[in-house]
Short mmCIF file of C-alpha atoms and ligand atoms in Angstrom, two decimals:
data_model
loop_
_atom_site.label_atom_id
_atom_site.label_comp_id
_atom_site.label_asym_id
_atom_site.label_seq_id
_atom_site.Cartn_x
_atom_site.Cartn_y
_atom_site.Cartn_z
CA MET A 24 10.36 -34.30 31.60
CA ALA A 25 13.44 -36.53 31.84
CA ASP A 26 12.75 -37.70 28.29
CA PHE A 27 12.47 -34.15 27.02
CA ARG A 28 15.82 -33.22 28.61
CA ARG A 29 17.56 -36.12 26.92
CA LYS A 30 16.12 -35.30 23.53
CA PHE A 31 16.74 -31.57 23.73
CA LYS A 32 19.90 -30.87 21.73
CA GLY A 33 19.72 -27.09 21.34
CA PRO A 34 21.72 -24.58 23.40
CA ARG A 35 20.78 -24.39 27.05
CA PRO A 36 18.63 -21.34 27.66
CA ASN A 37 20.47 -18.67 29.65
CA ARG A 38 17.74 -17.86 32.12
CA LYS A 39 19.60 -14.92 33.70
CA ASN A 40 20.06 -13.18 30.34
CA ASP A 41 16.51 -14.02 29.24
CA ARG A 42 15.19 -12.29 32.33
CA ARG A 43 17.35 -9.22 31.76
CA GLU A 44 16.28 -8.98 28.11
CA PHE A 45 12.65 -9.39 29.13
CA SER A 46 12.84 -6.66 31.75
CA ARG A 47 14.62 -4.31 29.33
CA GLN A 48 11.91 -4.91 26.74
CA GLN A 49 9.20 -4.25 29.24
CA GLY A 50 11.00 -1.68 31.28
CA GLY A 51 10.83 1.33 28.98
CA GLU A 52 14.07 3.21 29.66
CA ASP A 53 14.13 6.89 28.61
CA PHE A 54 16.92 8.44 26.52
CA THR A 55 17.52 11.92 25.14
CA LEU A 56 18.22 11.43 21.45
CA ARG A 57 18.94 13.62 18.40
CA ILE A 58 16.97 12.36 15.39
CA GLU A 59 19.28 11.95 12.39
CA LYS A 60 16.76 11.30 9.63
CA MET A 61 13.45 9.76 8.65
CA VAL A 62 13.46 6.13 7.55
CA GLN A 63 11.08 3.89 5.60
CA GLY A 64 7.88 3.64 7.58
CA GLY A 65 8.04 7.28 8.69
CA GLU A 66 9.94 6.79 11.94
CA GLY A 67 12.83 9.01 13.01
CA MET A 68 16.21 7.33 13.32
CA ALA A 69 18.66 8.04 16.14
CA ARG A 70 21.56 6.23 17.80
CA LEU A 71 21.92 5.13 21.39
CA GLU A 72 25.29 5.63 23.11
CA ASP A 73 26.08 1.93 22.66
CA GLY A 74 25.84 2.42 18.87
CA ARG A 75 22.51 0.68 18.39
CA VAL A 76 20.02 2.30 16.06
CA CYS A 77 16.72 3.45 17.55
CA PHE A 78 13.62 3.87 15.36
CA VAL A 79 11.46 6.50 17.01
CA ALA A 80 7.76 6.75 16.19
CA GLY A 81 6.50 10.33 16.04
CA ALA A 82 9.93 12.00 15.74
CA LEU A 83 11.17 14.24 12.92
CA PRO A 84 14.68 14.75 11.49
CA GLY A 85 16.80 17.20 13.49
CA GLU A 86 14.64 17.05 16.64
CA LEU A 87 15.96 16.47 20.13
CA CYS A 88 13.52 14.13 21.88
CA LYS A 89 13.11 12.28 25.10
CA VAL A 90 12.45 8.74 23.86
CA ARG A 91 11.06 5.77 25.75
CA LEU A 92 12.32 2.43 24.47
CA THR A 93 9.51 0.06 23.61
CA PHE A 94 11.50 -2.76 22.02
CA GLN A 95 15.10 -3.96 22.15
CA LYS A 96 17.19 -6.35 20.10
CA LYS A 97 20.94 -6.87 19.97
CA ASP A 98 21.38 -4.64 16.91
CA PHE A 99 18.45 -2.22 17.00
CA THR A 100 15.80 -0.73 19.24
CA LYS A 101 12.45 0.99 18.89
CA GLY A 102 11.02 3.82 20.90
CA ARG A 103 8.35 6.46 21.09
CA VAL A 104 8.56 10.18 21.77
CA VAL A 105 7.74 11.13 25.35
CA GLU A 106 8.74 14.78 24.96
CA VAL A 107 9.98 16.89 22.06
CA ILE A 108 12.73 19.03 23.59
CA GLU A 109 13.77 20.85 20.39
CA PRO A 110 10.99 20.60 17.78
CA SER A 111 11.55 20.68 14.03
CA PRO A 112 10.22 23.81 12.25
CA ASP A 113 8.20 21.33 10.14
CA ARG A 114 6.34 19.89 13.14
CA VAL A 115 2.59 20.65 13.26
CA LYS A 116 -0.25 19.73 15.56
CA PRO A 117 -1.98 16.61 14.18
CA LEU A 118 -5.37 17.53 12.76
CA CYS A 119 -7.21 14.36 13.66
CA PRO A 120 -8.20 13.66 17.27
CA LEU A 121 -7.55 9.96 16.59
CA TYR A 122 -3.88 10.50 15.67
CA GLY A 123 -1.90 7.75 17.41
CA LYS A 124 -5.07 5.81 18.17
CA CYS A 125 -6.54 4.51 14.92
CA GLY A 126 -3.27 3.13 13.52
CA GLY A 127 -3.44 5.15 10.28
CA CYS A 128 -2.06 8.55 9.24
CA SER A 129 1.08 8.32 11.39
CA LEU A 130 2.76 11.28 9.62
CA GLN A 131 0.28 13.95 10.66
CA HIS A 132 2.88 15.61 12.89
CA LEU A 133 4.81 16.63 9.74
CA ALA A 134 3.50 19.66 7.79
CA SER A 135 1.62 18.41 4.71
CA GLU A 136 3.70 20.54 2.32
CA LYS A 137 6.92 18.94 3.65
CA GLN A 138 5.83 15.32 3.40
CA ALA A 139 6.77 14.68 -0.24
CA GLU A 140 10.20 16.26 0.26
CA CYS A 141 10.80 14.05 3.28
CA LEU A 142 9.58 10.90 1.51
CA GLU A 143 11.81 11.66 -1.46
CA LYS A 144 14.87 11.63 0.83
CA VAL A 145 13.65 8.39 2.42
CA GLU A 146 13.16 6.72 -0.97
CA ARG A 147 16.50 7.86 -2.35
CA GLU A 148 18.21 6.33 0.64
CA ASN A 149 16.00 3.22 0.61
CA PHE A 150 16.98 2.62 -3.01
CA ARG A 151 20.67 3.12 -2.26
CA ARG A 152 20.55 0.73 0.68
CA LEU A 153 18.39 -2.01 -0.84
CA ALA A 154 19.19 -1.81 -4.54
CA HIS A 155 22.73 -0.34 -4.33
CA ALA A 156 21.75 2.19 -6.99
CA GLU A 157 20.70 5.83 -7.26
CA LEU A 158 17.21 7.00 -8.13
CA PRO A 159 17.42 9.26 -11.20
CA GLU A 160 18.13 12.93 -10.45
CA ASP A 161 14.86 13.97 -12.09
CA PHE A 162 12.81 11.69 -9.79
CA VAL A 163 9.85 13.75 -8.56
CA ILE A 164 6.87 13.03 -6.34
CA HIS A 165 3.54 14.28 -7.70
CA THR A 166 1.31 15.70 -4.98
CA GLY A 167 -2.40 16.39 -4.72
CA ASN A 168 -4.85 17.16 -1.92
CA ALA A 169 -3.40 16.59 1.54
CA TRP A 170 -6.81 15.84 3.10
CA GLY A 171 -10.16 14.47 1.92
CA TYR A 172 -8.44 12.48 -0.86
CA ARG A 173 -9.20 8.88 -0.03
CA ASN A 174 -12.08 7.46 -2.04
CA ARG A 175 -11.98 3.87 -0.77
CA ALA A 176 -12.01 2.37 2.73
CA ARG A 177 -12.92 -0.68 4.78
CA VAL A 178 -15.01 0.31 7.78
CA VAL A 179 -16.46 -1.81 10.57
CA PHE A 180 -20.05 -1.21 11.62
CA ARG A 181 -20.91 -2.42 15.10
CA ASN A 182 -24.04 -2.45 17.24
CA LEU A 183 -23.38 -1.29 20.78
CA PRO A 184 -25.91 -1.93 23.53
CA ASN A 185 -27.10 1.19 25.28
CA ARG A 186 -26.48 1.11 29.02
CA ASP A 187 -30.06 2.15 29.81
CA GLY A 188 -31.42 -0.95 28.03
CA SER A 189 -32.90 0.97 25.09
CA ALA A 190 -32.29 -0.23 21.51
CA ASN A 191 -28.72 -0.82 20.28
CA ARG A 192 -26.91 2.05 18.62
CA ALA A 193 -24.79 1.57 15.52
CA VAL A 194 -21.25 2.97 15.44
CA PHE A 195 -18.61 2.70 12.73
CA GLY A 196 -14.85 2.85 12.81
CA PHE A 197 -11.55 1.39 11.67
CA ARG A 198 -10.41 -1.93 13.02
CA GLY A 199 -7.41 -1.56 15.35
CA GLU A 200 -4.18 -2.91 13.86
CA GLU A 201 -3.38 -5.53 16.46
CA SER A 202 -6.68 -6.16 18.14
CA ASN A 203 -10.26 -6.84 17.33
CA ASN A 204 -11.27 -3.48 18.75
CA ILE A 205 -12.67 -0.79 16.56
CA VAL A 206 -11.71 2.85 16.77
CA PRO A 207 -14.95 4.75 16.11
CA PHE A 208 -14.94 8.04 14.22
CA GLU A 209 -17.48 10.55 12.97
CA ASN A 210 -15.37 12.27 10.39
CA CYS A 211 -12.12 10.86 9.04
CA PRO A 212 -10.23 13.82 7.55
CA VAL A 213 -8.46 11.80 4.83
CA LEU A 214 -11.69 10.27 3.48
CA THR A 215 -13.65 12.21 0.89
CA ASP A 216 -16.53 14.34 2.25
CA ALA A 217 -18.99 12.15 0.34
CA LEU A 218 -17.70 9.00 2.07
CA ASN A 219 -17.86 10.58 5.53
CA GLU A 220 -21.39 11.76 4.87
CA PHE A 221 -22.44 8.33 3.57
CA LEU A 222 -21.02 6.58 6.65
CA ARG A 223 -22.80 8.90 9.06
CA GLU A 224 -26.10 8.55 7.24
CA SER A 225 -26.08 4.81 6.57
CA ALA A 226 -24.65 3.27 9.75
CA ALA A 227 -28.03 2.54 11.25
CA THR A 228 -29.55 1.13 8.04
CA LEU A 229 -26.56 -0.93 6.89
CA ILE A 230 -26.12 -3.02 9.99
CA LYS A 231 -29.21 -4.96 11.02
CA SER A 232 -30.11 -4.47 14.66
CA ASN A 233 -29.70 -8.20 15.36
CA SER A 234 -26.13 -8.55 14.06
CA ARG A 235 -23.07 -7.63 16.10
CA GLU A 236 -20.80 -6.24 13.44
CA LEU A 237 -20.24 -5.93 9.71
CA ASP A 238 -17.12 -5.19 7.65
CA VAL A 239 -18.09 -2.85 4.83
CA ASN A 240 -16.01 -1.69 1.86
CA VAL A 241 -17.07 1.76 0.71
CA PHE A 242 -16.10 3.45 -2.56
CA ASP A 243 -16.66 6.98 -3.84
CA ASN A 244 -16.49 7.14 -7.66
CA GLY A 245 -15.48 10.81 -7.54
CA LYS A 246 -18.82 11.99 -8.91
CA GLY A 247 -20.82 11.75 -5.70
CA SER A 248 -21.94 8.15 -6.13
CA ILE A 249 -21.07 5.80 -3.25
CA SER A 250 -20.99 2.03 -3.68
CA PHE A 251 -20.51 -0.49 -0.90
CA TYR A 252 -19.98 -4.18 -0.30
CA TYR A 253 -20.12 -6.50 2.71
CA PRO A 254 -19.58 -10.28 2.90
CA GLY A 255 -22.79 -12.21 2.39
CA MET A 256 -24.41 -9.42 0.40
CA HIS A 257 -27.38 -10.68 -1.62
CA LYS A 258 -26.79 -10.70 -5.41
CA SER A 259 -29.60 -8.24 -6.12
CA ASP A 260 -28.18 -5.86 -3.49
CA PHE A 261 -24.70 -6.36 -4.95
CA ASP A 262 -25.82 -5.40 -8.45
CA LYS A 263 -27.66 -2.39 -7.10
CA HIS A 264 -25.19 -1.09 -4.51
CA ALA A 265 -21.71 -2.55 -5.06
CA VAL A 266 -21.07 -1.84 -8.73
CA SER A 267 -19.69 1.53 -9.80
CA VAL A 268 -18.30 3.32 -12.84
CA VAL A 269 -15.31 5.66 -12.67
CA GLU A 270 -14.42 8.10 -15.45
CA ILE A 271 -10.69 8.40 -15.89
CA GLY A 272 -8.16 8.75 -18.71
CA GLY A 273 -10.99 9.35 -21.17
CA ARG A 274 -12.64 6.02 -20.30
CA LYS A 275 -15.52 4.76 -18.20
CA ILE A 276 -14.20 1.95 -16.03
CA GLU A 277 -16.53 -0.45 -14.25
CA ALA A 278 -15.60 -1.97 -10.88
CA ASP A 279 -17.26 -2.96 -7.64
CA ALA A 280 -16.55 -2.31 -3.99
CA SER A 281 -15.46 -5.91 -3.26
CA VAL A 282 -12.34 -5.73 -5.45
CA PHE A 283 -9.27 -3.52 -5.71
CA PHE A 284 -9.52 -0.07 -7.19
CA GLN A 285 -7.10 2.84 -6.83
CA SER A 286 -7.83 4.93 -3.73
CA ASN A 287 -6.74 8.45 -4.70
CA LEU A 288 -8.85 9.45 -7.71
CA GLY A 289 -7.68 13.09 -7.48
CA LEU A 290 -4.05 12.22 -8.24
CA LEU A 291 -4.68 9.10 -10.32
CA PRO A 292 -4.74 10.99 -13.67
CA GLU A 293 -1.06 11.88 -13.09
CA LEU A 294 -0.14 8.21 -12.69
CA VAL A 295 -2.23 7.38 -15.76
CA ASN A 296 -0.36 10.07 -17.74
CA ALA A 297 3.00 8.80 -16.56
CA VAL A 298 2.16 5.22 -17.60
CA ARG A 299 0.74 6.41 -20.92
CA ASN A 300 3.91 8.45 -21.64
CA ALA A 301 6.08 5.47 -20.73
CA VAL A 302 4.09 3.25 -23.11
CA ASP A 303 4.31 5.82 -25.94
CA GLU A 304 8.06 6.22 -25.48
CA GLY A 305 8.50 2.44 -25.56
CA LEU A 306 6.56 2.18 -28.82
CA ALA A 307 8.39 5.15 -30.37
CA SER A 308 11.81 3.74 -29.43
CA GLY A 309 11.00 0.28 -30.83
CA LYS A 310 11.99 -1.35 -27.51
CA ALA A 311 8.38 -2.42 -27.12
CA THR A 312 5.85 -3.14 -29.85
CA ASN A 313 2.13 -2.57 -30.25
CA ASP A 314 1.63 -6.27 -31.07
CA TRP A 315 0.81 -7.19 -27.50
CA LEU A 316 0.01 -5.35 -24.25
CA ILE A 317 0.25 -7.56 -21.17
CA ASP A 318 -1.27 -6.03 -18.01
CA LEU A 319 -0.32 -8.22 -15.04
CA PHE A 320 -2.02 -7.77 -11.62
CA SER A 321 -4.61 -5.98 -13.67
CA GLY A 322 -7.52 -5.60 -11.22
CA VAL A 323 -10.54 -4.74 -13.35
CA GLY A 324 -8.22 -4.18 -16.32
CA PHE A 325 -7.45 -0.63 -15.28
CA PHE A 326 -4.32 0.24 -17.29
CA ALA A 327 -5.23 -1.98 -20.24
CA CYS A 328 -8.63 -0.30 -20.50
CA ILE A 329 -7.09 3.16 -20.77
CA LEU A 330 -4.38 2.05 -23.24
CA GLN A 331 -6.40 -0.41 -25.31
CA ASP A 332 -6.62 1.65 -28.51
CA LYS A 333 -2.86 1.45 -29.01
CA PHE A 334 -2.56 -2.36 -29.24
CA LYS A 335 -3.45 -5.26 -31.54
CA LYS A 336 -3.63 -7.83 -28.77
CA ILE A 337 -4.27 -7.33 -25.06
CA THR A 338 -3.99 -9.77 -22.17
CA THR A 339 -5.03 -8.90 -18.62
CA VAL A 340 -4.11 -11.25 -15.77
CA GLU A 341 -5.64 -10.94 -12.32
CA ARG A 342 -5.97 -13.48 -9.51
CA GLU A 343 -9.18 -12.14 -7.92
CA GLU A 344 -12.08 -13.78 -9.76
CA GLY A 345 -14.49 -10.95 -8.96
CA CYS A 346 -12.49 -8.67 -11.28
CA LEU A 347 -13.01 -10.79 -14.38
CA LYS A 348 -16.56 -9.72 -15.26
CA HIS A 349 -15.56 -6.06 -15.07
CA ALA A 350 -12.38 -6.57 -17.11
CA LYS A 351 -14.54 -8.12 -19.84
CA VAL A 352 -16.75 -5.02 -19.87
CA ASN A 353 -13.81 -2.61 -19.66
CA LEU A 354 -11.94 -4.07 -22.63
CA ASP A 355 -13.68 -4.35 -25.96
CA GLU A 356 -12.83 -6.58 -28.87
CA CYS A 357 -12.89 -3.97 -31.58
CA GLY A 358 -11.89 -4.30 -35.25
CA GLU A 359 -8.73 -6.42 -35.39
CA ARG A 360 -8.11 -6.20 -31.65
CA ASN A 361 -7.84 -9.43 -29.76
CA VAL A 362 -8.60 -9.28 -26.02
CA GLU A 363 -7.97 -12.00 -23.48
CA ASN A 364 -8.95 -11.55 -19.80
CA VAL A 365 -7.40 -14.20 -17.61
CA SER A 366 -8.32 -15.02 -14.04
CA ALA A 367 -5.15 -16.62 -12.61
CA PRO A 368 -2.06 -15.85 -10.56
CA ALA A 369 0.33 -13.87 -12.76
CA GLU A 370 3.22 -16.23 -11.99
CA GLU A 371 1.21 -19.23 -13.23
CA TRP A 372 0.18 -17.43 -16.38
CA LEU A 373 3.79 -16.46 -17.09
CA LEU A 374 4.97 -20.04 -16.65
CA GLU A 375 2.31 -21.36 -19.02
CA ASN A 376 2.59 -18.69 -21.73
CA VAL A 377 5.69 -17.90 -23.72
CA VAL A 378 6.16 -14.19 -24.30
CA ASP A 379 8.41 -14.38 -27.34
CA VAL A 380 7.78 -10.92 -28.78
CA PRO A 381 8.95 -7.61 -27.29
CA ALA A 382 5.53 -7.02 -25.78
CA THR A 383 4.62 -3.93 -23.77
CA LEU A 384 4.42 -5.18 -20.18
CA ILE A 385 2.84 -3.42 -17.20
CA VAL A 386 3.01 -4.95 -13.73
CA ASP A 387 1.22 -3.52 -10.68
CA PRO A 388 1.63 -6.11 -7.92
CA PRO A 389 0.41 -5.81 -4.31
CA ARG A 390 2.74 -4.70 -1.48
CA THR A 391 4.57 -8.03 -1.50
CA GLY A 392 6.03 -7.21 -4.93
CA LEU A 393 6.57 -9.68 -7.76
CA PRO A 394 6.48 -13.38 -6.92
CA LYS A 395 9.98 -14.68 -7.67
CA GLU A 396 8.70 -17.07 -10.37
CA ALA A 397 7.04 -14.12 -12.15
CA LEU A 398 10.23 -12.08 -12.04
CA ALA A 399 12.30 -14.98 -13.38
CA ALA A 400 9.81 -15.59 -16.22
CA ILE A 401 9.89 -11.91 -17.24
CA VAL A 402 13.69 -11.99 -17.33
CA GLN A 403 13.56 -15.13 -19.54
CA SER A 404 10.95 -13.59 -21.90
CA SER A 405 11.48 -11.34 -24.94
CA VAL A 406 10.25 -8.30 -23.02
CA ASN A 407 12.84 -5.52 -23.18
CA ARG A 408 10.87 -2.78 -21.50
CA LEU A 409 8.82 -3.09 -18.34
CA ILE A 410 6.56 -0.55 -16.62
CA TYR A 411 6.47 -1.41 -12.92
CA VAL A 412 3.81 0.36 -10.77
CA SER A 413 4.29 -0.23 -7.06
CA CYS A 414 2.65 0.69 -3.77
CA ASP A 415 5.67 -0.45 -1.74
CA PRO A 416 9.08 1.10 -2.48
CA VAL A 417 10.83 -1.58 -0.40
CA THR A 418 9.70 -4.52 -2.53
CA LEU A 419 10.14 -2.36 -5.64
CA ALA A 420 13.81 -1.77 -4.72
CA ARG A 421 14.25 -5.49 -3.97
CA ASP A 422 12.77 -6.47 -7.35
CA TYR A 423 14.71 -3.77 -9.18
CA ALA A 424 17.98 -5.19 -7.80
CA LYS A 425 17.10 -8.58 -9.34
CA PHE A 426 16.11 -7.03 -12.69
CA SER A 427 19.33 -5.06 -12.66
CA GLU A 428 21.41 -8.24 -12.17
CA ALA A 429 19.55 -9.65 -15.18
CA GLY A 430 20.58 -6.70 -17.39
CA PHE A 431 17.67 -4.24 -16.97
CA ALA A 432 18.44 -0.57 -16.23
CA LEU A 433 16.19 2.01 -14.61
CA SER A 434 15.42 4.57 -17.31
CA HIS A 435 12.71 6.56 -15.55
CA ALA A 436 11.11 6.86 -12.09
CA GLU A 437 8.23 8.92 -10.69
CA GLY A 438 6.53 9.03 -7.29
CA PHE A 439 2.88 9.75 -6.46
CA ALA A 440 1.78 10.96 -3.02
CA PHE A 441 -1.37 8.83 -3.06
CA TYR A 442 -1.52 8.52 0.73
CA PRO A 443 -0.78 11.91 2.39
CA GLN A 444 -0.43 11.92 6.20
CA THR A 445 0.98 8.38 5.95
CA PRO A 446 4.50 7.21 5.06
CA HIS A 447 3.23 5.26 2.04
CA LEU A 448 4.07 6.16 -1.52
CA GLU A 449 3.11 4.96 -5.00
CA MET A 450 5.95 4.68 -7.53
CA MET A 451 6.35 3.98 -11.22
CA PHE A 452 9.61 2.61 -12.68
CA VAL A 453 10.45 2.09 -16.33
CA LEU A 454 13.05 -0.63 -16.83
CA ASP A 455 14.84 -1.23 -20.14
CA ARG A 456 17.41 -3.65 -21.48
C1 SAM B 528 -2.15 -2.92 -6.58
S1 SAM B 528 -3.50 -3.81 -7.26
C2 SAM B 528 -3.48 -3.22 -8.92
C3 SAM B 528 -4.71 -3.46 -9.74
C4 SAM B 528 -4.82 -2.70 -11.06
N1 SAM B 528 -3.58 -2.65 -11.78
C5 SAM B 528 -5.36 -1.31 -10.85
O1 SAM B 528 -4.61 -0.34 -11.03
O2 SAM B 528 -6.52 -1.18 -10.49
C6 SAM B 528 -2.85 -5.41 -7.31
C7 SAM B 528 -3.79 -6.45 -7.88
O3 SAM B 528 -3.07 -7.69 -7.98
C8 SAM B 528 -3.95 -8.74 -7.63
N2 SAM B 528 -3.06 -9.87 -7.28
C9 SAM B 528 -2.44 -10.12 -6.11
N3 SAM B 528 -1.63 -11.18 -6.24
C10 SAM B 528 -1.73 -11.61 -7.52
C11 SAM B 528 -1.12 -12.65 -8.27
N4 SAM B 528 -0.22 -13.46 -7.72
N5 SAM B 528 -1.44 -12.77 -9.56
C12 SAM B 528 -2.34 -11.94 -10.15
N6 SAM B 528 -2.97 -10.95 -9.49
C13 SAM B 528 -2.65 -10.78 -8.19
C14 SAM B 528 -4.81 -8.19 -6.53
O4 SAM B 528 -6.02 -8.91 -6.43
C15 SAM B 528 -5.02 -6.74 -7.03
O5 SAM B 528 -6.15 -6.64 -7.82
#
């Protein structure tokens, strides 16, 4: 102990203040707050009397709420609604009995038809704050079905012992966000009817009675065919049950339930159209050429597959090895066309390959956005026009700011309400220089 004291050079801990902070964090004080606006993540934002911002889960703009603080820091706090004193006219009763319990669909208290309008305000402000720029005036959010839209999910199957000692019973549910618990459901209202039906009918057969639990990816191809995948699946079962074909954009696209595929097939054609229009405009303007289409973060070669007829050479780059065999099926060498499907991190591919023609480039990274090496390599390349598809407007705004410093301008932006009842949004940006 004496040794430790001598070696310890940091500031002495202020035990009195530590205790006060701890008790404030635990204590849960209540405040009556007017909600100013919605912020990224779907929470309402208000201010405490001492000027600190409070992010309030479950609150809507304009509402007066009694809020219990759940978290405190020097410059901001978090809270949850204990009582809505003056409700917003847009507030509705959440449809799902698991609202607030399963960790998903946290925007159900906002009327479905108001969600896109609200998210548009959030994204305009997010862009202003993070990228110091304005989203174009004609930025719109495409909307589709508010419920029953989700065609892909990961569900946990678990065997529960019956109290009376009779055989186990199988339940299924979503894994809780911060625990290993599962939240069982019988009908998830954002999943497609076909997925709900499949889950109810297959729970008992999918999980063997001697195993405790199984994580299963399920996928509805939009034509009533359900595929599924679980770790350790035998190859013959994989070929029979995991592989699927989706018809979209005039193409048949092969995938399987172990890898990424878009999760809102109803609205996906609108994103496909937007990307196709952006590609056509690039070719017509001469800013991009049809010599080379590069589809980075390509999954099973989704965008390249739909656009392949327009290009002489196509490269798809995807890190997940399981995507490669499907990309090879989805893209055909045809006539003069040269196709290259690469299984590698996009940033590595960009460092090893010089893009010295004004290629047409599509990037569709995961939530984390573009790795910084990938962004730097794109800036250094001869690409003058970039189509950036994103499932996280925060990392999109961050990356846009860097492209903007490097001379790119935002020429077009569209939003896609792929995840109704949640605060998430899909976006497409076209950047030119
Ligand atoms: C949002 S998905 C898009 C997939 C595809 N564009 C589509 O529409 O189906 C992102 C993809 O990027 C892949 N990925 C993640 N990090 C990567 C990286 N560093 N390099 C290449 N691919 C990556 C993921 O495996 C996933 O398939």
